[in-house]
XYZ file of C-alpha atoms in Angstrom:
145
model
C 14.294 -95.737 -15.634
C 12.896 -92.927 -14.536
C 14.596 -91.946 -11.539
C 17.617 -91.628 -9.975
C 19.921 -94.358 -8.038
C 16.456 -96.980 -8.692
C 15.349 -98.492 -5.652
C 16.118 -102.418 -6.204
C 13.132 -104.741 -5.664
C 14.095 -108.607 -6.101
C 17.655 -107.815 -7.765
C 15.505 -105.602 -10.327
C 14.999 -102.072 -10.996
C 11.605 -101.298 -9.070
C 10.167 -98.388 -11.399
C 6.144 -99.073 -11.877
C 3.870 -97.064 -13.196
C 1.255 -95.203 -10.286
C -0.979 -97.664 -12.102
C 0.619 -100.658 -10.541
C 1.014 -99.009 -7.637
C -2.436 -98.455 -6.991
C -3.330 -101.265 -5.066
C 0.206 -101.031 -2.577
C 0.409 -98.903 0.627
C 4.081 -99.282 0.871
C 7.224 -101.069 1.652
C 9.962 -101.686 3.838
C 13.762 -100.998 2.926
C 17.060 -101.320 3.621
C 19.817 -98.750 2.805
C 23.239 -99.485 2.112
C 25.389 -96.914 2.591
C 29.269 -96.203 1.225
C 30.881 -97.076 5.086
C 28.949 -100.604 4.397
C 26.363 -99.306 7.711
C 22.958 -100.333 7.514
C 19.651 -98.697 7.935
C 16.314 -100.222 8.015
C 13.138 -98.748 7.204
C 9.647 -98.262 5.624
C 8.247 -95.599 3.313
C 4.814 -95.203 1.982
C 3.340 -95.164 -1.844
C 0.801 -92.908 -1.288
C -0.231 -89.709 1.153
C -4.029 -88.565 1.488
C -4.093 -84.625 1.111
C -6.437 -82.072 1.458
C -5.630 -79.316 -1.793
C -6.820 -76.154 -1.771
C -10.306 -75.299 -1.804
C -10.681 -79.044 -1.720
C -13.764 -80.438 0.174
C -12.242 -83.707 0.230
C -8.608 -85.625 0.596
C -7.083 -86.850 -2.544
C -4.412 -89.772 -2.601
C -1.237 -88.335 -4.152
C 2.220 -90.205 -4.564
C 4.604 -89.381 -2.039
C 8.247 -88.657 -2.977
C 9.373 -92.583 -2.679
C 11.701 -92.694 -5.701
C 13.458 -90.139 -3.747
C 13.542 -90.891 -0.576
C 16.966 -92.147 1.597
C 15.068 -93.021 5.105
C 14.696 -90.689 8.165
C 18.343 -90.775 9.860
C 20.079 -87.478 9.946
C 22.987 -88.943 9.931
C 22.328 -90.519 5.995
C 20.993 -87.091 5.258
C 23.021 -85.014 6.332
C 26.031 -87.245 4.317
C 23.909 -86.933 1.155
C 24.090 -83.241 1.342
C 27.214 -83.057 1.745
C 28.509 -86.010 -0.984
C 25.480 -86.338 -2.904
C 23.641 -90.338 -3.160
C 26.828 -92.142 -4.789
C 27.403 -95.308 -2.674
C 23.852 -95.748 -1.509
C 22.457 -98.793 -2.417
C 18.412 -98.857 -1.897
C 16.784 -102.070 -1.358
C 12.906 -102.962 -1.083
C 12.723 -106.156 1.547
C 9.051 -106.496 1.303
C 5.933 -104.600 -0.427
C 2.974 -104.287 1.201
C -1.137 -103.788 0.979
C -2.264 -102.099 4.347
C -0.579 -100.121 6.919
C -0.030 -102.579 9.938
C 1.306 -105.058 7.564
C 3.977 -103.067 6.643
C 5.159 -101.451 10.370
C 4.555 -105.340 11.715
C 6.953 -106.066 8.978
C 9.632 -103.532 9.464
C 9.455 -104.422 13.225
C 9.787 -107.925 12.857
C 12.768 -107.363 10.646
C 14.656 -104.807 13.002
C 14.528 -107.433 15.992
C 15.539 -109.940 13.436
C 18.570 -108.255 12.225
C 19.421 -107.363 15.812
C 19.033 -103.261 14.530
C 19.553 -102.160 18.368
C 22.508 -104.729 19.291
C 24.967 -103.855 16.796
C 26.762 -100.311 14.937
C 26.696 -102.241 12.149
C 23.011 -100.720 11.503
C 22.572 -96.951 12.130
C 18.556 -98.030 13.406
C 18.613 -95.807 17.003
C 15.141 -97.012 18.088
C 12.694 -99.441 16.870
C 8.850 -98.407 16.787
C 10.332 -95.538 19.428
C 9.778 -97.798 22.406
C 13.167 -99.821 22.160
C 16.755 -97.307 21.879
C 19.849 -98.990 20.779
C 21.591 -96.977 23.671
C 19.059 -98.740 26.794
C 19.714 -102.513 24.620
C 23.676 -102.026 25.144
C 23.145 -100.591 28.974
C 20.701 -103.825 29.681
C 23.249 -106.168 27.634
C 26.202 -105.289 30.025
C 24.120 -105.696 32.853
C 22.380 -108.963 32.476
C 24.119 -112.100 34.483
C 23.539 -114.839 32.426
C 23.008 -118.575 33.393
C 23.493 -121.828 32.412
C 20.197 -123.005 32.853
């Protein structure tokens, strides 16, 4: 293994070579953490950057293996008590872009991200915040019908 606290991919260590990951854009995650609180997510392979003196962009691995998601919350907590108790799990792996944020998406209204504290999701695709979901949920009248 040659990282730290693997990502798991299918109940297995995900740790390919950049190799395999050639022909993958990214995936989409969920993260564990100690208080049992969810987070879900995606995270790409690869970046395209321009180095210096470069004429051109150059695809370079982005810090994946590392990577905990984009809530300050779980950040801020892995300053302060390092990654023990974070479990990191791959849901899906994906070739292009839009297959991966359709995918993420989907699985955030799925797993209800906005309607419950059990997942620490705040918006989804930063149209839909958890915080207008419970103000509309304790409005609606409901029917029968």
């Amino acid at each position: 293994m040659s990282y730290e606290n693997p990502w798991l991919y299918q109940g297995e260590i995900f740790d390919p070579d950049e190799k395999e990951l050639a022909s993958w854009h990214g995936f989409v995650y969920i993260i564990i953490c100690p208080d049992d609180t969810k987070y879900i997510g995606r995270k790409t392979f690869w970046f395209m950057r321009k180095a210096r003196g470069a004429k051109r962009r150059s695809k370079i691995m982005s810090d994946w293996k590392d990577y905990y998601g984009s809530h300050e919350g779980i950040k801020d907590e892995i300053k302060k008590n390092g990654t023990e108790g974070f479990q990191r799990i791959i849901l899906s792996i994906h070739k292009t872009k839009g297959e991966m944020n359709y995918t993420e998406i989907k699985e955030q209204f799925q797993r209800g991200v906005l309607e419950t504290d059990e997942y620490r999701n705040y918006s989804i695709n930063g149209k839909y915040f958890k915080e207008l979901v419970k103000k509309w949920q304790s409005g609606v009248k409901k029917t029968d019908q």
